[in-house]
CSV table of N, CA and C in Angstrom, one decimal:
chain,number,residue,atom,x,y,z
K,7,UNK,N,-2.9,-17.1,8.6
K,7,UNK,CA,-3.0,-16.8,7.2
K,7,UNK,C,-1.7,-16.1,6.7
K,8,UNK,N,-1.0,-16.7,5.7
K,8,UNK,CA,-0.1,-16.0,5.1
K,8,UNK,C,-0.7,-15.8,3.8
K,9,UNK,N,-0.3,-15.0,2.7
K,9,UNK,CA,-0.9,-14.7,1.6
K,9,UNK,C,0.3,-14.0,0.6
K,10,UNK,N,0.3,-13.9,-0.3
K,10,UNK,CA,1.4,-13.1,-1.1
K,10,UNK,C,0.9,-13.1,-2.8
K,11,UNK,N,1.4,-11.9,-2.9
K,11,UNK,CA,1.4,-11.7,-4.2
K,11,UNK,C,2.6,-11.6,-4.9
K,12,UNK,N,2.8,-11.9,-6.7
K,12,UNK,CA,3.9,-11.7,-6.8
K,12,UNK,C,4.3,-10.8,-7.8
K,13,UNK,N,5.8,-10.1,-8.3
K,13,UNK,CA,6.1,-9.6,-9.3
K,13,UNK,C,6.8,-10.5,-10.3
K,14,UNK,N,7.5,-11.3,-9.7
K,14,UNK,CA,8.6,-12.5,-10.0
K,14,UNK,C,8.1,-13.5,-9.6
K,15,UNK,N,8.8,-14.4,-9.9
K,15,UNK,CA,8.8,-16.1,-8.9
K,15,UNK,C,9.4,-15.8,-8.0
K,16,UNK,N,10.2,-14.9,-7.6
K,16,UNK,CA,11.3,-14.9,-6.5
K,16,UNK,C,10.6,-14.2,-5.3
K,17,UNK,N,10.0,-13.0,-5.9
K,17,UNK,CA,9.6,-12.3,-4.9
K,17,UNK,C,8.1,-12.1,-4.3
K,18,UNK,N,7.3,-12.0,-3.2
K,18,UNK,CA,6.0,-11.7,-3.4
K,18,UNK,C,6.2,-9.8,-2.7
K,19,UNK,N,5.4,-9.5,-3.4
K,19,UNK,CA,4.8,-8.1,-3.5
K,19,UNK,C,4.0,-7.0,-2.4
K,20,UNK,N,3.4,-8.4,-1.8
K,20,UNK,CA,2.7,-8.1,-0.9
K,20,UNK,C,2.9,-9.4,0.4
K,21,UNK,N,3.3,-9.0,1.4
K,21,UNK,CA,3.1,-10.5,2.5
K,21,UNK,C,1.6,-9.7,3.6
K,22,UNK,N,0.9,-11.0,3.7
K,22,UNK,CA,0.2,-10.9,4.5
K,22,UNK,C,-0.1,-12.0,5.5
K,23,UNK,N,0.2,-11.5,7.0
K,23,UNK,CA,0.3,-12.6,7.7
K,23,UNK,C,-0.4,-12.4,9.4
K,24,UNK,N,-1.2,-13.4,9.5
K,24,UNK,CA,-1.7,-13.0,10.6
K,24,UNK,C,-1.0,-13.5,12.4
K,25,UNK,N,-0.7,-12.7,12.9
K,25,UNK,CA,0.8,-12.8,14.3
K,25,UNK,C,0.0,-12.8,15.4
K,26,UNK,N,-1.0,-13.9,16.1
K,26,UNK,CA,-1.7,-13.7,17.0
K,26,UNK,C,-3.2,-12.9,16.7
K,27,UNK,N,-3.2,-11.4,17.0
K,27,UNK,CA,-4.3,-10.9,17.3
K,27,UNK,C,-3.5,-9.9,16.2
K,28,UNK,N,-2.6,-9.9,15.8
K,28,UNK,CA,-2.3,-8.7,15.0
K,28,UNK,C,-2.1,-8.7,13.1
K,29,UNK,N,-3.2,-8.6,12.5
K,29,UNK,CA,-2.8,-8.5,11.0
K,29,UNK,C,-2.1,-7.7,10.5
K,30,UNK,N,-1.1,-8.1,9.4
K,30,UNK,CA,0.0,-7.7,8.8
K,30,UNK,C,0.1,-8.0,7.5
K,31,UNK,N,0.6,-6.4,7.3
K,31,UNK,CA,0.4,-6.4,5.9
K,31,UNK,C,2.2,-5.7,5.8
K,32,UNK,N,2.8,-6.3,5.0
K,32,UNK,CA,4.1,-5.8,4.3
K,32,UNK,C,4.2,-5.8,3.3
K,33,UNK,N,4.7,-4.4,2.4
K,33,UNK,CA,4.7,-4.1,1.2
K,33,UNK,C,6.1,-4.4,1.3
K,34,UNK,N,6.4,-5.4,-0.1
K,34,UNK,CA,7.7,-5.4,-0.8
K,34,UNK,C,8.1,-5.5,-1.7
K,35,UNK,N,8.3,-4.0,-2.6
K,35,UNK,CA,9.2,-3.7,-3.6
K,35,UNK,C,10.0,-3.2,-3.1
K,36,UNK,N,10.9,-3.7,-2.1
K,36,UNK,CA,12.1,-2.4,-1.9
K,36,UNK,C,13.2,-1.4,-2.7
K,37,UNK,N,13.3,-2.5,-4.0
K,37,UNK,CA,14.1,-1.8,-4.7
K,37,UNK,C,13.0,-0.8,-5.7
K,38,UNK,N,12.0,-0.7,-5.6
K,38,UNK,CA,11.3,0.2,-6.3
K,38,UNK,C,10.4,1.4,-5.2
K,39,UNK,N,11.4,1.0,-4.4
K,39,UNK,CA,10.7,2.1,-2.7
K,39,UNK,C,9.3,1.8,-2.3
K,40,UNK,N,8.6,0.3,-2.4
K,40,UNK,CA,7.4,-0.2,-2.2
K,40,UNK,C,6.6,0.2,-2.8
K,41,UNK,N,6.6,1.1,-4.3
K,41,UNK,CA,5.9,1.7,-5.0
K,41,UNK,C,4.2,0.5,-5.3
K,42,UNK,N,3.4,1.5,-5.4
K,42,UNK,CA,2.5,0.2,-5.6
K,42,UNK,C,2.0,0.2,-7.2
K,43,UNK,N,1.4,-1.5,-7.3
K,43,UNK,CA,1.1,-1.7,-8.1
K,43,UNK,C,-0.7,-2.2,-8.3
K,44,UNK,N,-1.4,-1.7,-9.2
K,44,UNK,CA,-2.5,-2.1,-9.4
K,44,UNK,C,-2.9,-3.7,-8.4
K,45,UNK,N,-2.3,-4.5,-8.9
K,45,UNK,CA,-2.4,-6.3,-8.2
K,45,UNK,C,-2.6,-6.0,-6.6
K,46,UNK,N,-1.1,-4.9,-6.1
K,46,UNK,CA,-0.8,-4.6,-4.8
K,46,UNK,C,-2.0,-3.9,-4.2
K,47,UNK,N,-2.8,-3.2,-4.7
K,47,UNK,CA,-3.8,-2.3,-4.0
K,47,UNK,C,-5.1,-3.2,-4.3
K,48,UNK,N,-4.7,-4.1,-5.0
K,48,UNK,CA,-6.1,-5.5,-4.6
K,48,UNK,C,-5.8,-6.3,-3.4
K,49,UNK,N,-4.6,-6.7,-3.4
K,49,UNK,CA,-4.4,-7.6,-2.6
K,49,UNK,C,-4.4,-7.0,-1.0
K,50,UNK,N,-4.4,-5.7,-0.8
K,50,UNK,CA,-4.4,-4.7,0.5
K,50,UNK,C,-5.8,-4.8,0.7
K,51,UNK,N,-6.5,-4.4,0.0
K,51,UNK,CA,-8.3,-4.9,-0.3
K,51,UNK,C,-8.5,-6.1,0.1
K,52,UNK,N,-8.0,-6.9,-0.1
K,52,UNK,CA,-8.6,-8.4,0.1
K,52,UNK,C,-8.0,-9.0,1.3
K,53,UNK,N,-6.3,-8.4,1.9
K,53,UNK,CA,-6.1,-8.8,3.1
K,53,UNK,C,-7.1,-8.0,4.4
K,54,UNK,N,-7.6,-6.4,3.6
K,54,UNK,CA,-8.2,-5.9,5.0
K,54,UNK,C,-10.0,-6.7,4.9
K,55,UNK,N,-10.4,-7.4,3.9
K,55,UNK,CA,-11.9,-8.3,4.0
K,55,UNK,C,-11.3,-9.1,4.5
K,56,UNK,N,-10.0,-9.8,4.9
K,56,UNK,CA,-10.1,-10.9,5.3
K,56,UNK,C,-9.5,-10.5,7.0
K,57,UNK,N,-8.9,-9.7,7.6
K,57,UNK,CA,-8.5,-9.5,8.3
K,57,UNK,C,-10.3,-8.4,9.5
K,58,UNK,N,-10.5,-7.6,9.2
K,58,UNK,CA,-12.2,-7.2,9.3
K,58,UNK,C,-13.4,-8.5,9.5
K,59,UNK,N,-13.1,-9.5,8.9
K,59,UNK,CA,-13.9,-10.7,9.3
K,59,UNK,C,-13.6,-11.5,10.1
K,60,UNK,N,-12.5,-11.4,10.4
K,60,UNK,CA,-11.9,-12.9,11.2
K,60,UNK,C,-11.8,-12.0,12.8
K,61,UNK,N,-12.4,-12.5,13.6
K,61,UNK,CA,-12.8,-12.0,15.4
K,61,UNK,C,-11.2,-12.0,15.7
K,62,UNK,N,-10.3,-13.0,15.9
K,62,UNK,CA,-9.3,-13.2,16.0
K,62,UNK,C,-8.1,-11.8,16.1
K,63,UNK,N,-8.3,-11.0,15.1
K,63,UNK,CA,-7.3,-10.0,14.3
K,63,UNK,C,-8.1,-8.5,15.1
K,64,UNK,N,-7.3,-8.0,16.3
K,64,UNK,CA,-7.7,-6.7,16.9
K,64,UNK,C,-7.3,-5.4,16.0
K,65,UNK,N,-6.1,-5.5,15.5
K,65,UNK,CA,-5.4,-4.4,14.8
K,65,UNK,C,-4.5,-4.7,13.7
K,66,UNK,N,-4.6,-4.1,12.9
K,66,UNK,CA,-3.6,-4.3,11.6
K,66,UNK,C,-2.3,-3.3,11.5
K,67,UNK,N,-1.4,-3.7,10.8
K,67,UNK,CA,0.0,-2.9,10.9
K,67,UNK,C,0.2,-3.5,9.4
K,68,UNK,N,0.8,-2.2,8.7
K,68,UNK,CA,0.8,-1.3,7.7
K,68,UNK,C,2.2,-1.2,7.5
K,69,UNK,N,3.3,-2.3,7.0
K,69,UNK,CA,5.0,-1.6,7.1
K,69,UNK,C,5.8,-1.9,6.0
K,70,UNK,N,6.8,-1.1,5.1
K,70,UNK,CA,7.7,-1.2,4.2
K,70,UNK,C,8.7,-2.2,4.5
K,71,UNK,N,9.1,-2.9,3.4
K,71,UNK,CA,9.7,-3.4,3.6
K,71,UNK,C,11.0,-2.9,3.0
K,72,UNK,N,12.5,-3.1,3.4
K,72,UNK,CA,13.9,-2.7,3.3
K,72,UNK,C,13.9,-1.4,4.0
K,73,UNK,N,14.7,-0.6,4.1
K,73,UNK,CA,15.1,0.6,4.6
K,73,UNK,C,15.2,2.4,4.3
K,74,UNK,N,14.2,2.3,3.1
K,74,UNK,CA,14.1,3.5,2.3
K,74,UNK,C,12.9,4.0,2.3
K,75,UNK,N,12.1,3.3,2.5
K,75,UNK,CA,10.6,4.0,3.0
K,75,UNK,C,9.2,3.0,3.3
K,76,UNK,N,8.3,3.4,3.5
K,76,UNK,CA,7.0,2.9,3.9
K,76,UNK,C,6.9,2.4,2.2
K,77,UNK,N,6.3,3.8,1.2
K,77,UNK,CA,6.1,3.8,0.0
K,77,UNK,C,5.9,5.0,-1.1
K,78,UNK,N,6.9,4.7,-1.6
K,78,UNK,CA,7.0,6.2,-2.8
K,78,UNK,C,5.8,6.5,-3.7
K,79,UNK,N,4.6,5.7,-3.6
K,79,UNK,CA,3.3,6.3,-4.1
K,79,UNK,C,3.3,5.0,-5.9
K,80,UNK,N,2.3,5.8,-6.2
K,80,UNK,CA,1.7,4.4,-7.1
K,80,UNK,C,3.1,4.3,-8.3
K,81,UNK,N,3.2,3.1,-9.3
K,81,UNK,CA,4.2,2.5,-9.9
K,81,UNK,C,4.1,3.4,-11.0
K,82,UNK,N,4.7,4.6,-11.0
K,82,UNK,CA,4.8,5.7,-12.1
K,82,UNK,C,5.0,5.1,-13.7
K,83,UNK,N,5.7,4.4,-13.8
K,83,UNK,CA,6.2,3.6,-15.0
K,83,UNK,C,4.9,2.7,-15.7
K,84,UNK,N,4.6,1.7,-14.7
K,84,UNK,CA,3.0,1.4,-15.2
K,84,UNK,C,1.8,2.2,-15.7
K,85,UNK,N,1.6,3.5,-14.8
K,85,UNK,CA,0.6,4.5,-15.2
K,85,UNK,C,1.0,5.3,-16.4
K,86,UNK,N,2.1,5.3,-16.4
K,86,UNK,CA,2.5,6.3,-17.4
K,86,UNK,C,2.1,5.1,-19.1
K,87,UNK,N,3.0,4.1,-18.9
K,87,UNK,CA,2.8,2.9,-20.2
K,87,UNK,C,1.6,2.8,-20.6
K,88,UNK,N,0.4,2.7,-19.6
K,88,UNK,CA,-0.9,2.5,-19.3
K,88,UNK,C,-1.4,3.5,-20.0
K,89,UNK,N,-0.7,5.3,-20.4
K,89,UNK,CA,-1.5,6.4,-20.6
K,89,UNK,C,-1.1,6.3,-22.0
K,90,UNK,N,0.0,5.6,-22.6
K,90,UNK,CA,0.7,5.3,-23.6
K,90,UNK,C,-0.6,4.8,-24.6
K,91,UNK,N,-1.3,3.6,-24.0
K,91,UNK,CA,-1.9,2.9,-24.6
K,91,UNK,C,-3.7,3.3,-24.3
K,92,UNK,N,-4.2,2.2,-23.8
K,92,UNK,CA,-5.6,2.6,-23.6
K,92,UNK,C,-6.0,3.6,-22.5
K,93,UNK,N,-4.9,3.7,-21.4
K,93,UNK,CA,-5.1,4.4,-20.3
K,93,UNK,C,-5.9,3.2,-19.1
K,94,UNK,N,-6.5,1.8,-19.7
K,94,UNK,CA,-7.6,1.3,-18.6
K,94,UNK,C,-6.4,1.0,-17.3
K,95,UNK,N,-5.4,0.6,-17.5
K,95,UNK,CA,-4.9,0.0,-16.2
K,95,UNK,C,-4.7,1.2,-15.3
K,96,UNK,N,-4.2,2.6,-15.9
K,96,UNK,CA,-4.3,3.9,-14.9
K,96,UNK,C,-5.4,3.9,-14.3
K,97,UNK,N,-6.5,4.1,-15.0
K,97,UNK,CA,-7.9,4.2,-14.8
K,97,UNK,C,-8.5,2.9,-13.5
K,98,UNK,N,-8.1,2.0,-13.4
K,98,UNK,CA,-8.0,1.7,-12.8
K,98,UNK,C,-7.2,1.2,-11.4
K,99,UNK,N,-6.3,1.6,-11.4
K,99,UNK,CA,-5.5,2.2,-10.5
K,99,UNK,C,-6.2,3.1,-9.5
K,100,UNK,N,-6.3,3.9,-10.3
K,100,UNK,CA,-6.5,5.5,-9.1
K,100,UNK,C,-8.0,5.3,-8.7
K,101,UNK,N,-8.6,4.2,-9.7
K,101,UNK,CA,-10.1,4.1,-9.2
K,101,UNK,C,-10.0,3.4,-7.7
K,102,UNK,N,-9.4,2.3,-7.7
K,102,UNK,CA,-9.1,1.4,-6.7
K,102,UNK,C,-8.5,1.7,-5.8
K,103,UNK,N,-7.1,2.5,-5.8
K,103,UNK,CA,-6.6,2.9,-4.7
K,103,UNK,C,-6.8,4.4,-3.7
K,104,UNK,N,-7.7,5.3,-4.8
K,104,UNK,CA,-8.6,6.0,-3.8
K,104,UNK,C,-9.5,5.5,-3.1
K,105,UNK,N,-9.7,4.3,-3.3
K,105,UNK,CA,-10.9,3.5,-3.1
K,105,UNK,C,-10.7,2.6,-1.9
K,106,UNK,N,-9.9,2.3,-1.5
K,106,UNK,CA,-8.7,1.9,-0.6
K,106,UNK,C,-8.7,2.4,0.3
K,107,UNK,N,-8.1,3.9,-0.2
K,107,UNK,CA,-7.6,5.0,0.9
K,107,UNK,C,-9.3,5.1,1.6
K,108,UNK,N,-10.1,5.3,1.1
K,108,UNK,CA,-11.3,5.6,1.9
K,108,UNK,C,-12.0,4.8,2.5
K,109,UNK,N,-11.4,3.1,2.2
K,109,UNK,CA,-11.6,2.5,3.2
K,109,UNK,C,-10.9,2.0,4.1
K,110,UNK,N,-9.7,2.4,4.3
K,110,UNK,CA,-8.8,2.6,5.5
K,110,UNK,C,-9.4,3.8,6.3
K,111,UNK,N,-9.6,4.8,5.5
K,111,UNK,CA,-10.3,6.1,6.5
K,111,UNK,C,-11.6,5.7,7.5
K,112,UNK,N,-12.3,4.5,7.0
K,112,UNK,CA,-13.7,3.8,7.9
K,112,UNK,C,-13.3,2.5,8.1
K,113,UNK,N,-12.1,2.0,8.5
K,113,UNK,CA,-12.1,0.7,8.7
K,113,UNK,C,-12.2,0.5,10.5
K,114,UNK,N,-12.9,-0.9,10.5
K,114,UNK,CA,-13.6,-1.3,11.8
K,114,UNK,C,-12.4,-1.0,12.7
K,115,UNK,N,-11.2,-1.6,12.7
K,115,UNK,CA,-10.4,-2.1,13.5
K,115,UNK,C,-9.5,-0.7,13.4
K,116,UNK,N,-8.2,-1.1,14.9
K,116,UNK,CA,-7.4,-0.1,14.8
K,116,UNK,C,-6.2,-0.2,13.5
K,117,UNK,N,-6.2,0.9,12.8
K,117,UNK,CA,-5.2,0.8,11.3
K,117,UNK,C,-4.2,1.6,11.5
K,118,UNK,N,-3.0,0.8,12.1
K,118,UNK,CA,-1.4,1.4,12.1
K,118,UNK,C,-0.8,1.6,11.0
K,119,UNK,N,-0.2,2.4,10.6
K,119,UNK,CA,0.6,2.5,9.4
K,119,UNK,C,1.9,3.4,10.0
K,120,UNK,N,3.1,2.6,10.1
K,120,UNK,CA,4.7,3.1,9.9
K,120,UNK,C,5.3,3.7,8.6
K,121,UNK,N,5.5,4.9,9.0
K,121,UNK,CA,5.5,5.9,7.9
K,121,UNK,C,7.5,6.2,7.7
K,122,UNK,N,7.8,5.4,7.9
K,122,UNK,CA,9.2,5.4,8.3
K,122,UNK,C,10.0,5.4,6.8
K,123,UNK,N,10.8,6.4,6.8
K,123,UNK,CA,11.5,6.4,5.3
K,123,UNK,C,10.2,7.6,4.4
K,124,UNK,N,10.7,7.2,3.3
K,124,UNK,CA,10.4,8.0,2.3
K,124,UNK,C,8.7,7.5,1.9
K,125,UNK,N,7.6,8.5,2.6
K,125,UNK,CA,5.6,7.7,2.0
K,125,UNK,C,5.8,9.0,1.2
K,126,UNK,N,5.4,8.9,0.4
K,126,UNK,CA,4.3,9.8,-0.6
K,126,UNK,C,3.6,9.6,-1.3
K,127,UNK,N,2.5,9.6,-2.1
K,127,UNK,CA,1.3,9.3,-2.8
K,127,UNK,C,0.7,8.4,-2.3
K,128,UNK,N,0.6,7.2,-3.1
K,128,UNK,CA,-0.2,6.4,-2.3
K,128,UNK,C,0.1,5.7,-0.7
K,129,UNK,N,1.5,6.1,-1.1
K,129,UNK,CA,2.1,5.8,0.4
K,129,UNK,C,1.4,6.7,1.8
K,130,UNK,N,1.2,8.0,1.0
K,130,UNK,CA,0.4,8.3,2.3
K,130,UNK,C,-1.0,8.4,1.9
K,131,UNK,N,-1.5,8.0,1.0
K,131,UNK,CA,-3.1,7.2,1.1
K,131,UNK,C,-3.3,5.7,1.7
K,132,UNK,N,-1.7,5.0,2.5
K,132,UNK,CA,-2.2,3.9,2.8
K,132,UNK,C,-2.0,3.9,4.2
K,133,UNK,N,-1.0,5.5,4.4
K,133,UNK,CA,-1.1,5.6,6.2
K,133,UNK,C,-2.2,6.7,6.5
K,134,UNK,N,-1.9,8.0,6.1
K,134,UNK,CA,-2.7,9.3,6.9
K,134,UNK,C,-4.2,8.8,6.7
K,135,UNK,N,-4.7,7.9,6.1
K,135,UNK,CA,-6.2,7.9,6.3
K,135,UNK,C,-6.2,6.8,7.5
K,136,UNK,N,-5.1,6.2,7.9
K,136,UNK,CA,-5.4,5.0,9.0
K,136,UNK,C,-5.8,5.7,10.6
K,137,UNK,N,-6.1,4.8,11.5
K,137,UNK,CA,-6.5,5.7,12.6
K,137,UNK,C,-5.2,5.7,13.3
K,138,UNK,N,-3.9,5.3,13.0
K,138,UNK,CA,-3.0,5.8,14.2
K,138,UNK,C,-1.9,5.7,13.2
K,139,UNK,N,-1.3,6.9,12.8
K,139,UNK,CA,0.3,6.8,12.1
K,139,UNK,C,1.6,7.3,12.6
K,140,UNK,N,2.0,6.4,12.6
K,140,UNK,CA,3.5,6.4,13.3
K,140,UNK,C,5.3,6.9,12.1
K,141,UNK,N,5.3,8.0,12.5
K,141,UNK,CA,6.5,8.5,11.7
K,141,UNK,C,7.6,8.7,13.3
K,142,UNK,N,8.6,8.5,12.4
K,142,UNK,CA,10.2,8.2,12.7
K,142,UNK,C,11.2,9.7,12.6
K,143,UNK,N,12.3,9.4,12.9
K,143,UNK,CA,13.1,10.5,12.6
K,143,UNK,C,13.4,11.0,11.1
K,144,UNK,N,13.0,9.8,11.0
K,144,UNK,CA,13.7,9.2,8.8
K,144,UNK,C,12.3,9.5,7.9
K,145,UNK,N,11.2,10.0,8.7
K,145,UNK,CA,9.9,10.1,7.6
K,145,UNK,C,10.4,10.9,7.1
K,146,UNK,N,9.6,11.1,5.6
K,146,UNK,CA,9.9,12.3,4.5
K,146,UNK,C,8.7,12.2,3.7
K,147,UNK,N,8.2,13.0,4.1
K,147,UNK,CA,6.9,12.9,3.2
K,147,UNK,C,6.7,14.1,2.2
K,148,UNK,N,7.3,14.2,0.9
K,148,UNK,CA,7.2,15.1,-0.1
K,148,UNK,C,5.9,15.4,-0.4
K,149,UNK,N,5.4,16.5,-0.9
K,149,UNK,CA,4.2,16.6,-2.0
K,149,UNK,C,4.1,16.5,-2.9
K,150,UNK,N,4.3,15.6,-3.6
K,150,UNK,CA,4.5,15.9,-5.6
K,150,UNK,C,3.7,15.6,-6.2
K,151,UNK,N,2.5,15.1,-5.4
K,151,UNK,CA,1.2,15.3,-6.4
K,151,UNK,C,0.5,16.6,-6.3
K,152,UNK,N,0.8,17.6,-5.2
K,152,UNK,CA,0.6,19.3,-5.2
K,152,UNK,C,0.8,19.5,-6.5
K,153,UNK,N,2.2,19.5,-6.9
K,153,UNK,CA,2.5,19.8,-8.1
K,153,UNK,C,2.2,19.6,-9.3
K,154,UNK,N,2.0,18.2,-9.3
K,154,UNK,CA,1.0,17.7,-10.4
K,154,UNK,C,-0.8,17.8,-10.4
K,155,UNK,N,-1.4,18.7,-9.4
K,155,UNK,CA,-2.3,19.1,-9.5
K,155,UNK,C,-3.2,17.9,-9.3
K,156,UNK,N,-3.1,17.1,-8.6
K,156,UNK,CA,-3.8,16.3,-7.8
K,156,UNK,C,-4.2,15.9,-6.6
K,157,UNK,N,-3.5,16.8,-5.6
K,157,UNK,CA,-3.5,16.3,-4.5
K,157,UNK,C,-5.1,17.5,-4.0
């Protein structure tokens, strides 16, 4: 199974690929620090239903793509444009990707997440709820939704 989502024609957003017994999920916005986007926290949803069904797939892995982080948390610029207007695509966002995060927290299989580089927000709602996360010399994991009174 490979699968992708896209932002561009050039780029997909999300790769999902199955490597033997191991499902794989790689976030790629690198130039936007893998920040995610609404589409992106569907398509993590629909690789972990498809990855949880299939006998084949023992453990999933969870990794950024380029060299600056796992994921700098949800696509600030979208949520914000989104509060601009009706608010529904925020509203939906945060409904889905807490929604996400708690099902990574009960998912069947073993859920690795490489925390390598810069996770914060959603970024660490798509590792610290998995059952094994693996940080590096280079993790950095800020609080800045403390500050914004959400965490």
């Amino acid at each position: 199974m490979v699968a992708a989502t896209q932002m561009s024609s050039r780029e997909p957003t999300i790769i999902v690929q199955a490597e033997g017994s191991l499902g794989r999920i790689r976030l790629n916005r690198p130039r936007a620090l893998n920040s995610l986007t609404l589409e992106m926290v569907r398509q993590i949803a629909e690789a972990l239903d498809y990855f949880e069904k299939d006998a084949r797939i023992a453990t999933v892995l969870v990794t950024g793509e380029g060299d600056r982080g796992l994921c700098a948390g949800g696509d600030i610029r979208a949520i914000y444009e989104s509060g601009r207007s009706d608010g529904r695509l925020a509203l939906a966002f945060w409904r889905e990707q807490y929604t996400l995060d708690s099902r990574i927290a009960h998912f069947c299989k073993p859920y690795i997440a490489v925390m390598d580089g810069l996770t914060m927000g959603g970024g660490v709602g798509l590792s610290a709820h998995g059952s094994i996360r693996v940080v590096t010399e280079r993790t950095h994991r800020p609080q800045a939704s403390i500050k914004r009174g959400i965490a």
